[in-house]
Coordinates of C-alpha atoms and ligand atoms in Angstrom, one line a residue:
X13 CA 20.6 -15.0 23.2
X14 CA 21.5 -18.0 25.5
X15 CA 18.9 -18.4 27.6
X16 CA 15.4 -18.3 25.1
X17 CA 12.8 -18.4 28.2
X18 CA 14.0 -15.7 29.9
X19 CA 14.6 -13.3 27.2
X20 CA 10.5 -14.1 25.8
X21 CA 9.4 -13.6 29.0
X22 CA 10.4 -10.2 29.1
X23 CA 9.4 -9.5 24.8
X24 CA 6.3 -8.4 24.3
X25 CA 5.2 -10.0 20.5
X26 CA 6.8 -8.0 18.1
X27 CA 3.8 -8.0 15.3
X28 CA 4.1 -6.7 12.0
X29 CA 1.7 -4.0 11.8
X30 CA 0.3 -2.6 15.0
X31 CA -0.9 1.3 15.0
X32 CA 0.7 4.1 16.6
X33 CA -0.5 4.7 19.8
X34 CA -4.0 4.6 18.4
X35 CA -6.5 5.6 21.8
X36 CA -4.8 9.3 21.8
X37 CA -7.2 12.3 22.7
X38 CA -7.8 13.9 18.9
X39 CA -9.3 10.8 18.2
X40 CA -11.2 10.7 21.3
X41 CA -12.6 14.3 20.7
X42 CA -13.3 13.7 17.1
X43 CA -15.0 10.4 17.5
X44 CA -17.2 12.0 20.6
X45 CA -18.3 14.9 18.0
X46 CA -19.6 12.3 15.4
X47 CA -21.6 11.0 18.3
X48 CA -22.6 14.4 19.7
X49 CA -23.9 14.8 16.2
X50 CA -25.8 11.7 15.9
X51 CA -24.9 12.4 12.0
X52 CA -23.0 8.9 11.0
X53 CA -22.9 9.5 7.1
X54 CA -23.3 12.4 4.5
X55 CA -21.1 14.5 7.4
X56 CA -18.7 17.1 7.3
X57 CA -15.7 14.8 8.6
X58 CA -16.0 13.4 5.3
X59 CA -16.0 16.0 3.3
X60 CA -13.0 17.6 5.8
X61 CA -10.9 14.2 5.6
X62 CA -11.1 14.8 1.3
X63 CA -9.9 18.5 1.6
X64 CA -7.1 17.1 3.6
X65 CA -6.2 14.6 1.3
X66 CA -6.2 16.7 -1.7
X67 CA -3.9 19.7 0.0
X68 CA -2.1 16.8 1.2
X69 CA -0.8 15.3 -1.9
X70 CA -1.8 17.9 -4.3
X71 CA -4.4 15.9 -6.1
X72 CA -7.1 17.9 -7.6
X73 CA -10.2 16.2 -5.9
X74 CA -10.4 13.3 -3.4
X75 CA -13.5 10.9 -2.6
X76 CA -13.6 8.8 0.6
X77 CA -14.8 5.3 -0.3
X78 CA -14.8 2.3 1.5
X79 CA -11.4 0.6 0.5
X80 CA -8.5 1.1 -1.2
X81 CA -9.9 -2.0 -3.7
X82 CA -13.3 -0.1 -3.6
X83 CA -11.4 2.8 -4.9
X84 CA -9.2 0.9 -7.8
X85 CA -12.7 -1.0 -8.8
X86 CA -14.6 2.4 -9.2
X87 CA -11.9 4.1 -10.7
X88 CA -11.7 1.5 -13.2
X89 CA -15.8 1.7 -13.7
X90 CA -15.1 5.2 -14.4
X91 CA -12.3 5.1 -16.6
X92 CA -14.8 2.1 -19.1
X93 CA -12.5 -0.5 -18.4
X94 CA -13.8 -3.8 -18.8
X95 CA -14.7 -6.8 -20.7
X96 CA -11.5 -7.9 -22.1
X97 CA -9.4 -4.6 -22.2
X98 CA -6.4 -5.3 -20.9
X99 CA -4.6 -3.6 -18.0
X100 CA -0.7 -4.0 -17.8
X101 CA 0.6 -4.3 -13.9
X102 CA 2.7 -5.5 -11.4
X103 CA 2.9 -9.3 -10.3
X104 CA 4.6 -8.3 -7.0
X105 CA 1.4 -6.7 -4.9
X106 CA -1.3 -7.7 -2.7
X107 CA -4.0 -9.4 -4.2
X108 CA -6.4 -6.3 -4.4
X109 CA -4.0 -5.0 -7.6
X110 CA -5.2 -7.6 -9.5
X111 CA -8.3 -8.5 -7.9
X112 CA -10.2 -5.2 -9.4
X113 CA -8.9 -5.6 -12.7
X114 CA -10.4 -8.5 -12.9
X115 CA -13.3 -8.2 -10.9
X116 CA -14.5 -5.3 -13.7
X117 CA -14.1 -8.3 -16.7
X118 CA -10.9 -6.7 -17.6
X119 CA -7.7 -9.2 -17.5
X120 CA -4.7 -8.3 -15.6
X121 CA -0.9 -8.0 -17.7
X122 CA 1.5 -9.0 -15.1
X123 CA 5.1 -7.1 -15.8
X124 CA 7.7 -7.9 -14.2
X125 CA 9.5 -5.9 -11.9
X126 CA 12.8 -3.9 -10.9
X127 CA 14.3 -6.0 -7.9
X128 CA 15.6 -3.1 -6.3
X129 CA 12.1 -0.6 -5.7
X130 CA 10.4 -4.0 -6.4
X131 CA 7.9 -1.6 -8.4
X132 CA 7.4 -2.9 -11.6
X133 CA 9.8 -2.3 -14.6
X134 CA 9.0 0.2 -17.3
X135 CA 11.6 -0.6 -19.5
X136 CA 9.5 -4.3 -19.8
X137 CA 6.3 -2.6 -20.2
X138 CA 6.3 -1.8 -24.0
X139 CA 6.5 -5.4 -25.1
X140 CA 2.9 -6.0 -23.2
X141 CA 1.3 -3.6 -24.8
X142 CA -1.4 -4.8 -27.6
X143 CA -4.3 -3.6 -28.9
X144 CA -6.6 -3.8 -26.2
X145 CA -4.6 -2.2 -23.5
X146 CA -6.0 0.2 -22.3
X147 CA -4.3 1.3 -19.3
X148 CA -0.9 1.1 -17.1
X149 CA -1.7 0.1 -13.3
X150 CA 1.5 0.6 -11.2
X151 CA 2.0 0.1 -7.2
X152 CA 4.4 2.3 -5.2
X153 CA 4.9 -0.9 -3.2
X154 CA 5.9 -0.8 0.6
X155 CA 6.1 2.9 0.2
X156 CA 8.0 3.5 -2.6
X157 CA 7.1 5.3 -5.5
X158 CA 7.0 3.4 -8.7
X159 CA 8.8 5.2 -11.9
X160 CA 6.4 7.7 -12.4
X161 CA 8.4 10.0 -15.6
X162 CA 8.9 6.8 -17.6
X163 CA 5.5 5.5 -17.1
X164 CA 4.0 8.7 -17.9
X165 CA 6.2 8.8 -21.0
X166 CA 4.9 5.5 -22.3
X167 CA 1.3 6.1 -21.3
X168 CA 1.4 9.3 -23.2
X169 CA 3.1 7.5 -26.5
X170 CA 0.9 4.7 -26.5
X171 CA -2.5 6.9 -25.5
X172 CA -2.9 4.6 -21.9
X173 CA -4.7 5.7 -19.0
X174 CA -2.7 5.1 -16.0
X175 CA -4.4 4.0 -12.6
X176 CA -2.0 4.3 -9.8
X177 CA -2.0 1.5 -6.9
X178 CA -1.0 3.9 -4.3
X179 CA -2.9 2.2 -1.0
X180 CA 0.6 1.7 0.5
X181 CA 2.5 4.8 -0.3
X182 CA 0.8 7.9 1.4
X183 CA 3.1 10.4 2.4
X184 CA 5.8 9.0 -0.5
X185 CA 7.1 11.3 -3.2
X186 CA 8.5 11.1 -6.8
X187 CA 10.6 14.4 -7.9
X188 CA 8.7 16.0 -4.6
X189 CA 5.8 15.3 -6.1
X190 CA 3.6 13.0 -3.9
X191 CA 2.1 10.0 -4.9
X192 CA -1.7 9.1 -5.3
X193 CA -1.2 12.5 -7.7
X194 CA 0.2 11.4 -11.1
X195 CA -2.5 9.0 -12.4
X196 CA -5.7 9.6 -14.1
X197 CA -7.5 7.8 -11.0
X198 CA -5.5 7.0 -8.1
X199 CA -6.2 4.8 -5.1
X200 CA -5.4 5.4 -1.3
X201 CA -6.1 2.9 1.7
X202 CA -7.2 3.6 5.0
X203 CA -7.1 0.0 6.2
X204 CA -5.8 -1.1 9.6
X205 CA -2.4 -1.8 8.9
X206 CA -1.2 1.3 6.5
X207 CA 0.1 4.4 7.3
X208 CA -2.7 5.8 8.6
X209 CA -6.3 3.8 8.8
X210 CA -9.9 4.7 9.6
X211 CA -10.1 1.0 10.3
X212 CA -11.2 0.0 7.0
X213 CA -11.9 2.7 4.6
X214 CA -10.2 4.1 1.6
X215 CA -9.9 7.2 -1.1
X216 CA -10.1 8.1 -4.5
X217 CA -8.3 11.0 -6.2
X218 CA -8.3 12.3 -9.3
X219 CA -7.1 15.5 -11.1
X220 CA -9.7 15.5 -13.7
X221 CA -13.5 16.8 -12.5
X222 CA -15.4 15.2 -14.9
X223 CA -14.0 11.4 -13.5
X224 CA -14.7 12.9 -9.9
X225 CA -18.3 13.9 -10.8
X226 CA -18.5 10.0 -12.4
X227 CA -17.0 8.2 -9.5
X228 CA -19.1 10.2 -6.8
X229 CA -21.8 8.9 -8.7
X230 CA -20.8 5.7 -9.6
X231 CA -19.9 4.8 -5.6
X232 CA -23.2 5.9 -5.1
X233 CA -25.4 3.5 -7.2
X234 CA -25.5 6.2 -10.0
X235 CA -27.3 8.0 -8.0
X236 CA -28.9 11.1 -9.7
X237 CA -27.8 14.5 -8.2
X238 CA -31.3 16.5 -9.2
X239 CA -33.4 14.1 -8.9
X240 CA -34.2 12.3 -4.9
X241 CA -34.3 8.4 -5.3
X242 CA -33.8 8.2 -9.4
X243 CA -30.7 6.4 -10.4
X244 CA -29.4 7.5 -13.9
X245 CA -26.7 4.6 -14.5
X246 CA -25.6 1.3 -12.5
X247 CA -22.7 1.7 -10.3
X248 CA -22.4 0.4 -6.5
X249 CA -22.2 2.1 -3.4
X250 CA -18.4 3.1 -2.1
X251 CA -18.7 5.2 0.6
X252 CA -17.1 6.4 3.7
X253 CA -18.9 6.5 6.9
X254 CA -18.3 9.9 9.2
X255 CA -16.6 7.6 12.2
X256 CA -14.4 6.2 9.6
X257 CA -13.8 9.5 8.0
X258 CA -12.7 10.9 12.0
X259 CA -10.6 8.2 12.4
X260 CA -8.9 9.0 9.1
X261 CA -8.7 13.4 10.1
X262 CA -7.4 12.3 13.2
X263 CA -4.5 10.4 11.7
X264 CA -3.7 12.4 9.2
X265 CA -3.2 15.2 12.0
X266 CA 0.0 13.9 12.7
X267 CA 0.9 11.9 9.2
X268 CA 4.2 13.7 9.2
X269 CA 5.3 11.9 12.5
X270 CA 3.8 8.7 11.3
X271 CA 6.1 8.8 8.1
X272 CA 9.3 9.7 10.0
X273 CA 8.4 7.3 12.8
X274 CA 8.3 4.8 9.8
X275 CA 11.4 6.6 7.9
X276 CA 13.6 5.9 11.1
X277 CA 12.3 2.1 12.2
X278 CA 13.9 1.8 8.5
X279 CA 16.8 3.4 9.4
X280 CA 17.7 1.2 13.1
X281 CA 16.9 -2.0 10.6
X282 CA 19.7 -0.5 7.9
X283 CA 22.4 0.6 10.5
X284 CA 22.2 -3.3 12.4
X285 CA 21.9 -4.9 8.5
X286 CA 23.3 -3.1 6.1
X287 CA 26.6 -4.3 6.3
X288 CA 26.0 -8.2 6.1
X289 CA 26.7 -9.3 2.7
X290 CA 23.3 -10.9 1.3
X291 CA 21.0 -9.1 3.0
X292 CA 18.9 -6.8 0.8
X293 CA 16.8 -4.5 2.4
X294 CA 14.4 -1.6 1.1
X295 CA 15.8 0.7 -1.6
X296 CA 15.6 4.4 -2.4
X297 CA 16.3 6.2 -5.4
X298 CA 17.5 9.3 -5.2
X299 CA 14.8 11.3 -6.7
X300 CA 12.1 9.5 -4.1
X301 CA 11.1 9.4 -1.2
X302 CA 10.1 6.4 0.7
X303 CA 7.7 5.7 3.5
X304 CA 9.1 2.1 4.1
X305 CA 5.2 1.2 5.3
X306 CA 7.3 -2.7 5.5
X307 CA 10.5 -3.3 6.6
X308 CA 11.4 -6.1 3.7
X309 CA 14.4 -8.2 3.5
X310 CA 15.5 -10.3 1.3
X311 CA 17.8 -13.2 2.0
X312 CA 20.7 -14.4 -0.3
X313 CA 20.3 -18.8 -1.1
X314 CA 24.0 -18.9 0.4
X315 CA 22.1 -18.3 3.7
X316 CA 21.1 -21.7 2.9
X317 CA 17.7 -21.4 5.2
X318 CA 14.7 -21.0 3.3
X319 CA 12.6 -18.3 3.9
X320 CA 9.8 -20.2 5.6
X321 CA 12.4 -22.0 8.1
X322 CA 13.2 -18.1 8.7
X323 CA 10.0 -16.8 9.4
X324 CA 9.3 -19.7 11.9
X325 CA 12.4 -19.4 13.5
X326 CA 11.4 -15.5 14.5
X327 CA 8.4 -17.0 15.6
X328 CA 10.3 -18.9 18.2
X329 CA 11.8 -15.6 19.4
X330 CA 8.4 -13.8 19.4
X331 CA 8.8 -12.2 16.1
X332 CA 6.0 -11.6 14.0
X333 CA 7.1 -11.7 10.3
X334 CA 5.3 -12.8 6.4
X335 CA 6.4 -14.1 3.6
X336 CA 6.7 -11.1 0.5
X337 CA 3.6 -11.7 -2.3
X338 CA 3.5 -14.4 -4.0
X339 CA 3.3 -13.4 -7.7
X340 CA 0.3 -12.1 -8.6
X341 CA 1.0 -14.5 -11.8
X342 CA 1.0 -17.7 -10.2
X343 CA -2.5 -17.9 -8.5
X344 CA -4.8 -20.2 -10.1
X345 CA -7.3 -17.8 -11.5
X346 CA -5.1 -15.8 -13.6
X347 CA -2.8 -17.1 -16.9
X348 CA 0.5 -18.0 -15.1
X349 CA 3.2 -15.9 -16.5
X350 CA 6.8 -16.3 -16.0
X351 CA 8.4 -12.9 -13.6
X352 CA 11.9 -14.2 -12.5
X353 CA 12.1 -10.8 -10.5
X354 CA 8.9 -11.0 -8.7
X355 CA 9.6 -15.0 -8.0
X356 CA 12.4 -14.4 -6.6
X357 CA 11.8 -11.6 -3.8
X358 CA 8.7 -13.7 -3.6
X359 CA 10.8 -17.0 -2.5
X360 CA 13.2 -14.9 -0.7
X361 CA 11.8 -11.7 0.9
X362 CA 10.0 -11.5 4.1
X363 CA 8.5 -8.5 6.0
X364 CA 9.7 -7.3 9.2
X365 CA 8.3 -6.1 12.0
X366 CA 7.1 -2.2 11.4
X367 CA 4.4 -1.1 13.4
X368 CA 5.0 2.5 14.7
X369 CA 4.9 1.7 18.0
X370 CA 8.4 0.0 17.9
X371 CA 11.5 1.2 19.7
X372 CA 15.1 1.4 18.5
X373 CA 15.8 -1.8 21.3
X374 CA 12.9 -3.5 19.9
X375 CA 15.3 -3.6 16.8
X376 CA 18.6 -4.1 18.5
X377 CA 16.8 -7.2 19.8
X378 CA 15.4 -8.5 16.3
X379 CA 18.4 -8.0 14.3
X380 CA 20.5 -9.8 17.4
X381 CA 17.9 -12.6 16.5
X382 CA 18.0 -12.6 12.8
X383 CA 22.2 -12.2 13.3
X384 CA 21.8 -15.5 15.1
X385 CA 19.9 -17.2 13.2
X386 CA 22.1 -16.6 9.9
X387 CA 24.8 -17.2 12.1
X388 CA 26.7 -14.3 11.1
X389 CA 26.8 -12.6 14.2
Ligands
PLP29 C1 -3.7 -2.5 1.1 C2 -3.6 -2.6 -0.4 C3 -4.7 -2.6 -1.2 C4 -6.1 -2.7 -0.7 O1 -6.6 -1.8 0.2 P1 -7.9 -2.1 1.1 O2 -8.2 -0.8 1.7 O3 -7.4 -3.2 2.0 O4 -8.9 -2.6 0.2 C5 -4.5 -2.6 -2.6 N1 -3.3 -2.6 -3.1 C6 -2.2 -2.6 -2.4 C7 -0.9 -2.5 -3.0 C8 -2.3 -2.6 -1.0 O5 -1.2 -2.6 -0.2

């Protein structure tokens, strides 16, 4: 640690989300077949990566779309949610979460959150409910699941549809059961820095065929399936292109190595970590499994550094690193809403380098930085 040229010299940036290895010959040979083909959309990598996806997590039927927003928006076109219904979710996410509800006319319920899955809270979801809710939008955030039994046990009471936020959690399971299969409508991403991406690009899954049939319809302008160029109803167009859709196949391949590759970056963090009092790092219940897509930790205030100072101070070391969400709650188009739990992994939290191409001494080296810097090594 004493002598900072040197040492950055010799470190590569350790960024927060780079791909695995990404230029490796499955993707080569399934790329050069969509070109072979001259076929870019309507193709059979599409329809292959949605098979995939639905033996994958045991969904019953899968669409590839273009996002993981696309596929909360269209889920929520296809579930008649709009115009002031009301849609109770999580203040700690990215801003697509609450983005689609309202982007469909439909206002977003922000419920706070458990601090240690930092999924949101079931036991504070009740007290949101009023007469125009209409449905329960929960995010398996950084990979793990959210509490899927007592959210299905108060969606079932209370007669709510329940969308699931799943774009960060593929490959994570809930009683073995994986996510992205519980909800009504579900939504996967395929974006550049998840689990697995087809650069953008994103899925839908369902286990109920008459909201498949809608949504491949709705993604499609409404699009009717008899009749060439006559559109029955107004929806937009969602889909997946065949390069993006052999990108996603080729990833997939090997998803089980990207989750343990993810599983045991986790695991060099916890073993260097663990063991300093104040540091809170990922959690997993016992009944889940979690893909720790992010690395998060959250600092105790007796650190006395604030969590900006932090951050810039990695910097300095050439560590790439971000600030956890703000709450959902606070930004100025929605009704601000007080979340202690979500303000305060928000104030304190900070993701950590996780991209799957990092090495257990890549680790070693951060946590000997972030030691330093909390002066606890
Ligand atoms: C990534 C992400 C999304 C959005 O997915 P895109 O494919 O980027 O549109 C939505 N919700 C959560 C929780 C995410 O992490």
């Amino acid at each position: 640690m004493s002598n900072k040229s040197t040492t950055l010299t010799n470190v590569p940036l350790l960024d927060l989300n780079r791909q695995y290895d990404p230029i490796k010959d499955e993707i080569k040979n399934i790329l050069l077949d969509v070109f072979e083909q001259k076929r870019f959309i309507n193709g059979p990598e599409v329809t292959e990566l949605e098979k995939q996806i639905v033996s994958y997590t045991g969904a019953n039927y899968a669409i590839g779309v273009s996002s993981g927003s696309d596929a909360l928006i269209v889920s929520l076109m296809a579930l008649d949610i709009g115009y002031e219904d009301e849609v109770i979710t999580t203040p700690f996410s990215f801003f697509a979460t609450a983005g689609s509800i309202s982007r469909v006319g439909a206002i977003p319920v922000f419920c706070d959150i458990n601090p240690d899955t930092f999924n949101i809270d079931p036991d504070q979801i009740e007290s949101k409910i009023t007469s125009k809710t209409k449905a329960i939008m929960p995010v398996h955030l950084y990979g793990h699941p959210a509490n899927m039994n007592e959210i299905q046990d108060i969606a079932q009471e209370k007669n709510l549809l329940i969308l699931e936020d799943a774009a960060p959690s593929l490959g994570a399971e809930y009683n073995g059961q994986k996510t992205g299969s519980f909800g009504h409508a579900s939504a996967f991403s395929f974006q550049g820095a998840k689990i697995a991406t087809s650069g953008e690009g994103g899925i839908f899954l369902t286990n109920d065929s008459l909201l498949y049939e809608n949504v491949s319809k709705l993604g499609d302008h409404g699009r009717s399936l008899t009749k060439p160029l006559w559109n029955d109803e107004i929806g937009y167009k969602y889909k997946m292109s065949n390069i993006q859709a052999a990108l996603g196949l080729a990833q997939l391949e090997r998803i089980d190595e990207l989750v343990d590759k993810k599983r045991k970056i986790f695991k060099w963090y916890s073993e260097r970590l663990d063991s300093i009092s104040g540091i809170q790092l990922n959690s997993e219940k016992t009944n889940c499994k979690n893909i720790y897509w992010m690395t998060t930790i959250v600092l105790d205030k007796s650190f006395n550094i604030s969590r900006d100072d932090f951050i810039r101070k990695l910097k300095e070391w050439n560590i790439d690193s971000r600030p956890a969400f703000y709450p959902l709650s606070h930004m100025p188009m929605f009704e601000t809403v007080h979340n202690p739990n979500a303000e305060y992994l928000s104030q304190n939290g900070i993701n950590l380098p996780s991209g799957h191409n990092l090495t257990e001494d890549d680790i070693d080296y951060i946590c000997n930085v972030i030691k330093n810097i909390l002066g606890s090594d």
